[in-house]
Amino acid sequence: MTVKAIELQLLQLEGIFSKSKANIYSDKKKEKYFEELYFLFEAIKNADIENYDDNLKGVHYQILNYIFGALEFLDNSTLNLIPFETVSCLEKVLDDWISDDNFIIATSLSNRNLDFYFMGENVEFFKLMNDTIEKLYELKISKRLIKIVLPRVLSRDYLSIVVLYHELGHFIDIELNISQNIFFKKNGFKPNYTNIEIQEHNHTMEYFADVFAAQYINDASNLFLNYISAGTSDSQTHPATKKRVEFVDKFLNEETISLIDEFNLVLAAQSKQKIEIRHKVFDADSSDFNEFIPQQINSDNELHAVFKLGWDFWNNSETNTLNKVPKKQRYNIINNLVEKSISNYIVVSKWKNL
C-alpha cells in the first residue's frame, strides 16, 4: 500500500467528516461513536505514515476503509432518515439477547425497493484494529455496528419494516453461533462440505431468523414475505416460502418443532433464554385503530405486536373501519397510526423512568 493512496483516503474522509458533523442522531451512543471515528481520523492524519512499514500501511488503509463504511451507516441513521420509533423497537429486542452495551444498530439506505439484509462486522479485524490504534494512538473504537440495509423508499413504511426483526435475528444467530453449532454438531469439521449440507445450513439460518422475528411480531414478517415471494421454491440460500410460513405457523401454534428444540439447546448452553412467544396480539376488531387513534400500548410485548396489528388492519381494510376512507389514504393512515402508537409508548416510558 502506498502513502499516496492513504493520503487520498484522508482527503476524501476530510470532506465526508465535514458534512457528517451536522448529523443529528436519535441517541448519544451514535454521537460518541462518531467522535471516536473523528479522533481516530485526526490521529492518523497527523501520524508519520511514511515511516510505517508496508504491513502497517496496509492495516491503516483498511482502518480508513472501516471509517468510510462506518460513516456511511451513520449518515443513514440520522433522525430525518430513520425514525427513532423503528430503532427503539429493535434496540429493545437486542437488549433481550445481548447483555453488554457494545453494539450500535445502524442502518444504510439502498436504492433498490426490496433490499433488506444484515451486514456483520469482521470481529477479528475489529480486534486487530483496536489493538493497533490503542498501541499507536492510545485510542479505541468502543462499539461494534450492527449494520442493517433497507430500501430508501420504505424507511418509514411500517408494513415492510417488519423484515428488520428477521434481519436482527440473523445478527443474533451469527453472534451466538446458533446455526453454526447445529451445523458442526451434525456434519463435524471437514475441509469441504457438500452443496446439500451448505444449503441445509443456509436454510437453518433462515428458519432461525424467521422464528426469531415471530417471537415479537407474530406472523407479520411472513405476511410481507408472502406479498413479495409467494410461490418461491427452495433455493441454495432460502427455503421455499411455503415452508417458512408453515414453520412460523407451527411455532405460533406452539407445536413441537425439532429444529427449535435444537436452537434452544444451543441457547441453553450459553445461559440464554429460549425461543418463545414474546408478544401479546391485539384484537384488530376492538383495537383503537378502529377509532383512527393510536393504539394504547401497555408493555414491550404489546409494543412489538403493533406491527401485527398494522398488518391485520391492512389486510382487512375492505371490511373494517378503513373502508370508510378512500383506498389511497388507507396506507398512510395505517403507517401514521403504527408510528404514533410506538412513539407515544416510547415517550411515556422514558418519562416514567426519569
mmCIF file of C-alpha atoms in Angstrom:
data_model
loop_
_atom_site.group_PDB
_atom_site.id
_atom_site.type_symbol
_atom_site.label_atom_id
_atom_site.label_comp_id
_atom_site.label_asym_id
_atom_site.label_seq_id
_atom_site.Cartn_x
_atom_site.Cartn_y
_atom_site.Cartn_z
ATOM 1 C CA MET A 1 0.000 0.000 0.000
ATOM 2 C CA THR A 2 1.388 3.407 -0.956
ATOM 3 C CA VAL A 3 1.418 6.513 1.206
ATOM 4 C CA LYS A 4 -0.228 8.347 -1.713
ATOM 5 C CA ALA A 5 -3.242 6.016 -1.538
ATOM 6 C CA ILE A 6 -3.616 6.661 2.185
ATOM 7 C CA GLU A 7 -3.293 10.419 1.646
ATOM 8 C CA LEU A 8 -6.120 10.241 -0.885
ATOM 9 C CA GLN A 9 -8.330 8.404 1.634
ATOM 10 C CA LEU A 10 -7.592 11.044 4.265
ATOM 11 C CA LEU A 11 -8.545 13.882 1.928
ATOM 12 C CA GLN A 12 -11.758 12.095 0.941
ATOM 13 C CA LEU A 13 -12.629 11.481 4.588
ATOM 14 C CA GLU A 14 -11.945 15.130 5.425
ATOM 15 C CA GLY A 15 -14.836 16.127 3.176
ATOM 16 C CA ILE A 16 -17.152 13.405 4.489
ATOM 17 C CA PHE A 17 -16.485 14.340 8.119
ATOM 18 C CA SER A 18 -17.165 17.966 7.294
ATOM 19 C CA LYS A 19 -20.649 17.073 6.003
ATOM 20 C CA SER A 20 -21.407 14.496 8.715
ATOM 21 C CA LYS A 21 -20.687 16.859 11.601
ATOM 22 C CA ALA A 22 -24.188 18.338 11.241
ATOM 23 C CA ASN A 23 -25.899 14.936 11.650
ATOM 24 C CA ILE A 24 -28.480 14.594 14.412
ATOM 25 C CA TYR A 25 -28.841 11.087 15.834
ATOM 26 C CA SER A 26 -31.535 9.515 17.960
ATOM 27 C CA ASP A 27 -29.137 8.522 20.740
ATOM 28 C CA LYS A 28 -25.906 9.520 22.442
ATOM 29 C CA LYS A 29 -24.171 6.264 21.518
ATOM 30 C CA LYS A 30 -24.019 7.239 17.857
ATOM 31 C CA GLU A 31 -22.715 10.699 18.726
ATOM 32 C CA LYS A 32 -19.927 9.187 20.848
ATOM 33 C CA TYR A 33 -19.116 6.661 18.121
ATOM 34 C CA PHE A 34 -18.851 9.490 15.588
ATOM 35 C CA GLU A 35 -16.433 11.320 17.903
ATOM 36 C CA GLU A 36 -14.286 8.214 18.264
ATOM 37 C CA LEU A 37 -14.091 7.857 14.482
ATOM 38 C CA TYR A 38 -13.156 11.513 14.117
ATOM 39 C CA PHE A 39 -10.447 11.377 16.797
ATOM 40 C CA LEU A 40 -9.005 8.299 15.095
ATOM 41 C CA PHE A 41 -9.080 10.029 11.713
ATOM 42 C CA GLU A 42 -7.312 13.081 13.152
ATOM 43 C CA ALA A 43 -4.657 10.903 14.800
ATOM 44 C CA ILE A 44 -3.926 9.051 11.555
ATOM 45 C CA LYS A 45 -3.904 12.316 9.601
ATOM 46 C CA ASN A 46 -1.220 13.677 11.924
ATOM 47 C CA ALA A 47 0.805 10.460 12.049
ATOM 48 C CA ASP A 48 4.085 9.887 10.245
ATOM 49 C CA ILE A 49 2.648 7.261 7.904
ATOM 50 C CA GLU A 50 5.685 7.382 5.577
ATOM 51 C CA ASN A 51 7.826 5.746 8.242
ATOM 52 C CA TYR A 52 5.385 2.885 8.871
ATOM 53 C CA ASP A 53 6.335 -0.490 7.363
ATOM 54 C CA ASP A 54 4.307 -1.945 4.497
ATOM 55 C CA ASN A 55 2.201 -4.128 6.792
ATOM 56 C CA LEU A 56 1.249 -1.173 8.987
ATOM 57 C CA LYS A 57 0.459 0.945 5.935
ATOM 58 C CA GLY A 58 -1.852 -1.816 4.727
ATOM 59 C CA VAL A 59 -3.562 -2.006 8.118
ATOM 60 C CA HIS A 60 -4.098 1.775 8.080
ATOM 61 C CA TYR A 61 -5.626 1.579 4.615
ATOM 62 C CA GLN A 62 -8.113 -0.934 5.996
ATOM 63 C CA ILE A 63 -8.766 1.178 9.104
ATOM 64 C CA LEU A 64 -9.592 4.163 6.910
ATOM 65 C CA ASN A 65 -11.880 1.932 4.833
ATOM 66 C CA TYR A 66 -13.579 0.930 8.081
ATOM 67 C CA ILE A 67 -14.131 4.614 8.893
ATOM 68 C CA PHE A 68 -15.588 5.135 5.393
ATOM 69 C CA GLY A 69 -18.106 2.321 5.918
ATOM 70 C CA ALA A 70 -18.996 3.408 9.443
ATOM 71 C CA LEU A 71 -19.662 6.986 8.313
ATOM 72 C CA GLU A 72 -21.909 5.732 5.528
ATOM 73 C CA PHE A 73 -24.079 3.905 8.059
ATOM 74 C CA LEU A 74 -24.063 6.827 10.494
ATOM 75 C CA ASP A 75 -25.097 9.220 7.724
ATOM 76 C CA ASN A 76 -28.051 6.933 7.008
ATOM 77 C CA SER A 77 -29.004 6.595 10.666
ATOM 78 C CA THR A 78 -29.961 10.177 11.353
ATOM 79 C CA LEU A 79 -33.343 11.163 12.759
ATOM 80 C CA ASN A 80 -34.564 12.634 9.472
ATOM 81 C CA LEU A 81 -33.864 9.356 7.597
ATOM 82 C CA ILE A 82 -34.662 6.576 10.080
ATOM 83 C CA PRO A 83 -37.484 7.188 12.575
ATOM 84 C CA PHE A 84 -36.471 6.688 16.195
ATOM 85 C CA GLU A 85 -39.589 4.527 16.603
ATOM 86 C CA THR A 86 -38.053 1.807 14.420
ATOM 87 C CA VAL A 87 -34.646 1.916 16.072
ATOM 88 C CA SER A 88 -36.194 1.927 19.557
ATOM 89 C CA CYS A 89 -38.129 -1.282 18.852
ATOM 90 C CA LEU A 90 -35.031 -3.047 17.502
ATOM 91 C CA GLU A 91 -32.905 -1.895 20.442
ATOM 92 C CA LYS A 92 -35.411 -3.361 22.886
ATOM 93 C CA VAL A 93 -35.158 -6.707 21.091
ATOM 94 C CA LEU A 94 -31.370 -6.531 21.075
ATOM 95 C CA ASP A 95 -31.358 -5.907 24.837
ATOM 96 C CA ASP A 96 -33.237 -9.188 25.318
ATOM 97 C CA TRP A 97 -30.366 -11.179 23.798
ATOM 98 C CA ILE A 98 -27.115 -9.281 24.169
ATOM 99 C CA SER A 99 -26.326 -8.302 27.741
ATOM 100 C CA ASP A 100 -23.429 -5.941 27.079
ATOM 101 C CA ASP A 101 -23.741 -2.449 25.649
ATOM 102 C CA ASN A 102 -21.087 -2.768 22.970
ATOM 103 C CA PHE A 103 -23.301 -2.553 19.893
ATOM 104 C CA ILE A 104 -24.986 0.168 17.884
ATOM 105 C CA ILE A 105 -27.800 -0.558 15.466
ATOM 106 C CA ALA A 106 -27.072 1.443 12.318
ATOM 107 C CA THR A 107 -28.911 1.459 9.034
ATOM 108 C CA SER A 108 -28.000 2.171 5.465
ATOM 109 C CA LEU A 109 -30.485 3.011 2.756
ATOM 110 C CA SER A 110 -30.475 1.183 -0.557
ATOM 111 C CA ASN A 111 -31.997 2.484 -3.768
ATOM 112 C CA ARG A 112 -33.446 -0.982 -4.531
ATOM 113 C CA ASN A 113 -37.010 -1.384 -3.298
ATOM 114 C CA LEU A 114 -36.610 -4.869 -1.769
ATOM 115 C CA ASP A 115 -33.098 -4.613 -0.387
ATOM 116 C CA PHE A 116 -33.293 -5.814 3.199
ATOM 117 C CA TYR A 117 -30.213 -7.507 4.615
ATOM 118 C CA PHE A 118 -27.836 -7.629 7.559
ATOM 119 C CA MET A 119 -24.102 -6.959 7.357
ATOM 120 C CA GLY A 120 -21.844 -8.206 10.106
ATOM 121 C CA GLU A 121 -18.544 -6.667 11.062
ATOM 122 C CA ASN A 122 -15.481 -8.871 11.000
ATOM 123 C CA VAL A 123 -14.724 -9.434 14.677
ATOM 124 C CA GLU A 124 -11.087 -10.391 14.094
ATOM 125 C CA PHE A 125 -10.433 -7.242 12.092
ATOM 126 C CA PHE A 126 -12.229 -5.157 14.721
ATOM 127 C CA LYS A 127 -9.945 -6.550 17.441
ATOM 128 C CA LEU A 128 -6.819 -6.082 15.310
ATOM 129 C CA MET A 129 -7.865 -2.524 14.513
ATOM 130 C CA ASN A 130 -8.384 -1.683 18.172
ATOM 131 C CA ASP A 131 -5.103 -3.314 19.202
ATOM 132 C CA THR A 132 -3.260 -1.257 16.572
ATOM 133 C CA ILE A 133 -4.847 2.112 17.284
ATOM 134 C CA GLU A 134 -4.558 1.626 21.034
ATOM 135 C CA LYS A 135 -0.862 0.874 20.705
ATOM 136 C CA LEU A 136 -0.115 3.726 18.269
ATOM 137 C CA TYR A 137 -2.594 6.418 19.235
ATOM 138 C CA GLU A 138 -3.995 5.437 22.649
ATOM 139 C CA LEU A 139 -7.483 5.456 21.135
ATOM 140 C CA LYS A 140 -10.203 2.853 20.890
ATOM 141 C CA ILE A 141 -13.460 2.259 18.988
ATOM 142 C CA SER A 142 -15.733 1.163 21.802
ATOM 143 C CA LYS A 143 -18.762 -0.169 19.883
ATOM 144 C CA ARG A 144 -19.401 -2.550 17.024
ATOM 145 C CA LEU A 145 -22.033 -1.665 14.455
ATOM 146 C CA ILE A 146 -24.982 -3.897 13.679
ATOM 147 C CA LYS A 147 -25.440 -2.908 10.045
ATOM 148 C CA ILE A 148 -28.894 -3.273 8.554
ATOM 149 C CA VAL A 149 -29.639 -2.269 4.983
ATOM 150 C CA LEU A 150 -33.189 -1.333 3.949
ATOM 151 C CA PRO A 151 -34.773 0.356 0.929
ATOM 152 C CA ARG A 152 -34.660 4.149 0.973
ATOM 153 C CA VAL A 153 -38.263 4.435 -0.215
ATOM 154 C CA LEU A 154 -39.529 2.161 2.593
ATOM 155 C CA SER A 155 -37.628 3.577 5.555
ATOM 156 C CA ARG A 156 -40.904 4.867 7.042
ATOM 157 C CA ASP A 157 -43.119 2.028 5.838
ATOM 158 C CA TYR A 158 -44.242 0.141 8.939
ATOM 159 C CA LEU A 159 -45.675 -2.766 6.967
ATOM 160 C CA SER A 160 -42.447 -3.811 5.263
ATOM 161 C CA ILE A 161 -40.126 -2.684 8.041
ATOM 162 C CA VAL A 162 -41.074 -5.850 9.945
ATOM 163 C CA VAL A 163 -38.316 -7.524 7.932
ATOM 164 C CA LEU A 164 -35.815 -5.787 10.203
ATOM 165 C CA TYR A 165 -36.821 -8.149 13.032
ATOM 166 C CA HIS A 166 -35.823 -11.016 10.734
ATOM 167 C CA GLU A 167 -32.532 -9.296 9.863
ATOM 168 C CA LEU A 168 -31.750 -8.698 13.530
ATOM 169 C CA GLY A 169 -32.379 -12.422 14.007
ATOM 170 C CA HIS A 170 -29.537 -13.106 11.571
ATOM 171 C CA PHE A 171 -27.238 -10.951 13.690
ATOM 172 C CA ILE A 172 -28.184 -12.795 16.894
ATOM 173 C CA ASP A 173 -27.743 -16.155 15.139
ATOM 174 C CA ILE A 174 -24.228 -15.297 13.993
ATOM 175 C CA GLU A 175 -23.209 -13.561 17.210
ATOM 176 C CA LEU A 176 -24.284 -16.549 19.329
ATOM 177 C CA ASN A 177 -23.158 -19.169 16.760
ATOM 178 C CA ILE A 178 -26.524 -20.901 16.909
ATOM 179 C CA SER A 179 -26.972 -22.321 13.404
ATOM 180 C CA GLN A 180 -23.232 -22.881 13.139
ATOM 181 C CA ASN A 181 -23.204 -25.013 16.276
ATOM 182 C CA ILE A 182 -26.046 -27.128 14.923
ATOM 183 C CA PHE A 183 -24.240 -27.500 11.590
ATOM 184 C CA PHE A 184 -20.935 -28.653 13.112
ATOM 185 C CA LYS A 185 -22.690 -30.975 15.538
ATOM 186 C CA LYS A 186 -24.393 -32.691 12.616
ATOM 187 C CA ASN A 187 -21.639 -32.604 9.983
ATOM 188 C CA GLY A 188 -18.444 -32.366 12.016
ATOM 189 C CA PHE A 189 -15.368 -30.412 10.942
ATOM 190 C CA LYS A 190 -14.313 -31.203 7.369
ATOM 191 C CA PRO A 191 -12.206 -29.442 4.718
ATOM 192 C CA ASN A 192 -15.208 -29.264 2.403
ATOM 193 C CA TYR A 193 -18.951 -29.661 2.658
ATOM 194 C CA THR A 194 -21.458 -30.806 0.080
ATOM 195 C CA ASN A 195 -23.865 -28.389 -1.546
ATOM 196 C CA ILE A 196 -26.722 -30.114 0.256
ATOM 197 C CA GLU A 197 -25.015 -29.640 3.632
ATOM 198 C CA ILE A 198 -24.369 -25.964 2.875
ATOM 199 C CA GLN A 199 -27.946 -25.493 1.685
ATOM 200 C CA GLU A 200 -29.292 -27.065 4.860
ATOM 201 C CA HIS A 201 -27.122 -24.723 6.915
ATOM 202 C CA ASN A 202 -28.404 -21.704 4.973
ATOM 203 C CA HIS A 203 -31.975 -22.844 5.469
ATOM 204 C CA THR A 204 -31.396 -23.324 9.205
ATOM 205 C CA MET A 205 -30.221 -19.718 9.408
ATOM 206 C CA GLU A 206 -33.351 -18.514 7.623
ATOM 207 C CA TYR A 207 -35.639 -20.551 9.852
ATOM 208 C CA PHE A 208 -33.917 -19.112 12.903
ATOM 209 C CA ALA A 209 -34.350 -15.533 11.664
ATOM 210 C CA ASP A 210 -37.998 -16.240 10.825
ATOM 211 C CA VAL A 211 -38.854 -17.675 14.210
ATOM 212 C CA PHE A 212 -36.771 -15.035 15.968
ATOM 213 C CA ALA A 213 -38.938 -12.343 14.375
ATOM 214 C CA ALA A 214 -42.143 -14.279 15.061
ATOM 215 C CA GLN A 215 -41.394 -14.212 18.791
ATOM 216 C CA TYR A 216 -42.071 -10.470 18.719
ATOM 217 C CA ILE A 217 -44.300 -9.673 15.751
ATOM 218 C CA ASN A 218 -46.282 -12.876 15.228
ATOM 219 C CA ASP A 219 -46.590 -13.650 11.505
ATOM 220 C CA ALA A 220 -46.167 -10.029 10.357
ATOM 221 C CA SER A 221 -42.808 -10.717 8.704
ATOM 222 C CA ASN A 222 -44.224 -13.717 6.860
ATOM 223 C CA LEU A 223 -47.246 -11.728 5.724
ATOM 224 C CA PHE A 224 -44.855 -9.353 3.974
ATOM 225 C CA LEU A 225 -42.798 -12.311 2.724
ATOM 226 C CA ASN A 226 -45.927 -13.725 1.123
ATOM 227 C CA TYR A 227 -46.565 -10.413 -0.592
ATOM 228 C CA ILE A 228 -43.155 -10.372 -2.255
ATOM 229 C CA SER A 229 -42.276 -14.037 -2.773
ATOM 230 C CA ALA A 230 -45.333 -16.297 -2.526
ATOM 231 C CA GLY A 231 -44.758 -19.486 -4.504
ATOM 232 C CA THR A 232 -40.964 -19.281 -4.342
ATOM 233 C CA SER A 233 -39.414 -22.739 -4.165
ATOM 234 C CA ASP A 234 -36.278 -23.954 -2.362
ATOM 235 C CA SER A 235 -33.022 -22.257 -3.350
ATOM 236 C CA GLN A 236 -29.455 -22.709 -2.165
ATOM 237 C CA THR A 237 -29.910 -19.807 0.253
ATOM 238 C CA HIS A 238 -33.574 -19.867 1.274
ATOM 239 C CA PRO A 239 -36.270 -22.476 1.960
ATOM 240 C CA ALA A 240 -39.455 -22.269 -0.086
ATOM 241 C CA THR A 241 -41.738 -19.510 1.161
ATOM 242 C CA LYS A 242 -44.472 -22.081 1.862
ATOM 243 C CA LYS A 243 -42.115 -23.997 4.191
ATOM 244 C CA ARG A 244 -41.110 -20.828 6.005
ATOM 245 C CA VAL A 245 -44.704 -19.783 6.554
ATOM 246 C CA GLU A 246 -45.635 -23.253 7.826
ATOM 247 C CA PHE A 247 -42.617 -23.272 10.157
ATOM 248 C CA VAL A 248 -43.658 -19.997 11.770
ATOM 249 C CA ASP A 249 -47.314 -21.018 11.925
ATOM 250 C CA LYS A 250 -46.369 -24.189 13.821
ATOM 251 C CA PHE A 251 -44.294 -22.131 16.247
ATOM 252 C CA LEU A 252 -47.147 -19.690 16.826
ATOM 253 C CA ASN A 253 -49.493 -22.621 17.383
ATOM 254 C CA GLU A 254 -46.974 -23.891 19.961
ATOM 255 C CA GLU A 255 -46.457 -27.181 18.132
ATOM 256 C CA THR A 256 -43.300 -29.170 18.862
ATOM 257 C CA ILE A 257 -40.600 -28.468 16.250
ATOM 258 C CA SER A 258 -37.327 -30.388 16.467
ATOM 259 C CA LEU A 259 -35.273 -27.570 14.921
ATOM 260 C CA ILE A 260 -36.493 -25.085 17.534
ATOM 261 C CA ASP A 261 -35.543 -27.616 20.203
ATOM 262 C CA GLU A 262 -32.050 -27.618 18.688
ATOM 263 C CA PHE A 263 -31.962 -23.808 18.741
ATOM 264 C CA ASN A 264 -32.945 -23.860 22.411
ATOM 265 C CA LEU A 265 -30.266 -26.419 23.290
ATOM 266 C CA VAL A 266 -27.580 -24.135 21.879
ATOM 267 C CA LEU A 267 -29.085 -21.131 23.655
ATOM 268 C CA ALA A 268 -29.317 -23.011 26.956
ATOM 269 C CA ALA A 269 -25.629 -23.935 26.702
ATOM 270 C CA GLN A 270 -24.907 -20.198 26.669
ATOM 271 C CA SER A 271 -27.362 -19.498 29.502
ATOM 272 C CA LYS A 272 -29.568 -17.598 27.080
ATOM 273 C CA GLN A 273 -33.344 -17.548 27.145
ATOM 274 C CA LYS A 274 -35.188 -19.918 24.866
ATOM 275 C CA ILE A 275 -37.138 -19.174 21.713
ATOM 276 C CA GLU A 276 -40.708 -18.477 22.748
ATOM 277 C CA ILE A 277 -43.642 -16.185 22.029
ATOM 278 C CA ARG A 278 -42.836 -12.735 23.441
ATOM 279 C CA HIS A 279 -45.789 -10.673 22.314
ATOM 280 C CA LYS A 280 -49.436 -10.165 23.052
ATOM 281 C CA VAL A 281 -51.568 -9.844 19.934
ATOM 282 C CA PHE A 282 -54.173 -7.089 19.731
ATOM 283 C CA ASP A 283 -57.677 -7.893 18.623
ATOM 284 C CA ALA A 284 -57.864 -5.803 15.455
ATOM 285 C CA ASP A 285 -61.676 -5.619 15.630
ATOM 286 C CA SER A 286 -61.633 -3.929 19.036
ATOM 287 C CA SER A 287 -58.355 -2.030 18.708
ATOM 288 C CA ASP A 288 -58.001 1.737 18.945
ATOM 289 C CA PHE A 289 -57.193 1.782 15.232
ATOM 290 C CA ASN A 290 -60.934 1.430 14.591
ATOM 291 C CA GLU A 291 -61.341 4.945 16.007
ATOM 292 C CA PHE A 292 -58.399 6.164 13.894
ATOM 293 C CA ILE A 293 -56.357 6.892 17.013
ATOM 294 C CA PRO A 294 -53.007 5.340 18.079
ATOM 295 C CA GLN A 295 -53.223 2.040 19.886
ATOM 296 C CA GLN A 296 -52.792 2.229 23.668
ATOM 297 C CA ILE A 297 -49.690 0.128 24.387
ATOM 298 C CA ASN A 298 -49.052 -1.087 27.921
ATOM 299 C CA SER A 299 -45.902 -3.205 27.673
ATOM 300 C CA ASP A 300 -42.950 -4.066 25.450
ATOM 301 C CA ASN A 301 -44.769 -7.245 24.430
ATOM 302 C CA GLU A 302 -47.640 -5.165 23.102
ATOM 303 C CA LEU A 303 -45.204 -2.705 21.554
ATOM 304 C CA HIS A 304 -43.843 -5.265 19.086
ATOM 305 C CA ALA A 305 -47.319 -6.628 18.392
ATOM 306 C CA VAL A 306 -48.443 -3.282 16.984
ATOM 307 C CA PHE A 307 -46.735 -4.275 13.713
ATOM 308 C CA LYS A 308 -49.007 -7.319 13.532
ATOM 309 C CA LEU A 309 -51.978 -5.048 14.254
ATOM 310 C CA GLY A 310 -50.937 -2.812 11.360
ATOM 311 C CA TRP A 311 -50.866 -5.807 9.026
ATOM 312 C CA ASP A 312 -54.229 -7.126 10.230
ATOM 313 C CA PHE A 313 -55.755 -3.709 9.709
ATOM 314 C CA TRP A 314 -54.287 -3.514 6.210
ATOM 315 C CA ASN A 315 -55.419 -6.985 5.180
ATOM 316 C CA ASN A 316 -58.956 -6.342 6.457
ATOM 317 C CA SER A 317 -59.223 -2.811 5.106
ATOM 318 C CA GLU A 318 -62.155 -3.771 2.872
ATOM 319 C CA THR A 319 -64.310 -4.729 5.850
ATOM 320 C CA ASN A 320 -63.037 -2.744 8.845
ATOM 321 C CA THR A 321 -63.480 0.985 9.505
ATOM 322 C CA LEU A 322 -60.849 1.783 6.893
ATOM 323 C CA ASN A 323 -63.423 1.048 4.194
ATOM 324 C CA LYS A 324 -64.940 4.429 5.098
ATOM 325 C CA VAL A 325 -61.953 6.264 3.637
ATOM 326 C CA PRO A 326 -60.618 6.302 0.067
ATOM 327 C CA LYS A 327 -58.204 3.474 -0.715
ATOM 328 C CA LYS A 328 -55.328 5.793 -1.449
ATOM 329 C CA GLN A 329 -55.493 7.138 2.126
ATOM 330 C CA ARG A 330 -55.617 3.780 3.904
ATOM 331 C CA TYR A 331 -51.920 3.053 3.585
ATOM 332 C CA ASN A 332 -50.917 6.434 5.032
ATOM 333 C CA ILE A 333 -53.402 6.124 7.872
ATOM 334 C CA ILE A 334 -52.027 2.743 8.952
ATOM 335 C CA ASN A 335 -48.445 3.954 8.824
ATOM 336 C CA ASN A 336 -49.296 7.035 10.841
ATOM 337 C CA LEU A 337 -51.216 5.023 13.442
ATOM 338 C CA VAL A 338 -48.402 2.492 13.905
ATOM 339 C CA GLU A 339 -45.782 5.221 14.158
ATOM 340 C CA LYS A 340 -47.781 7.292 16.648
ATOM 341 C CA SER A 341 -48.614 4.210 18.746
ATOM 342 C CA ILE A 342 -44.926 3.365 19.103
ATOM 343 C CA SER A 343 -43.925 6.976 19.649
ATOM 344 C CA ASN A 344 -46.471 7.500 22.428
ATOM 345 C CA TYR A 345 -45.362 4.363 24.252
ATOM 346 C CA ILE A 346 -41.641 5.156 23.990
ATOM 347 C CA VAL A 347 -42.080 8.757 25.126
ATOM 348 C CA VAL A 348 -44.321 7.840 28.057
ATOM 349 C CA SER A 349 -41.973 5.013 29.114
ATOM 350 C CA LYS A 350 -38.977 7.332 29.119
ATOM 351 C CA TRP A 351 -40.945 9.960 31.002
ATOM 352 C CA LYS A 352 -41.871 7.457 33.711
ATOM 353 C CA ASN A 353 -38.241 6.397 34.072
ATOM 354 C CA LEU A 354 -36.936 9.928 34.632
#
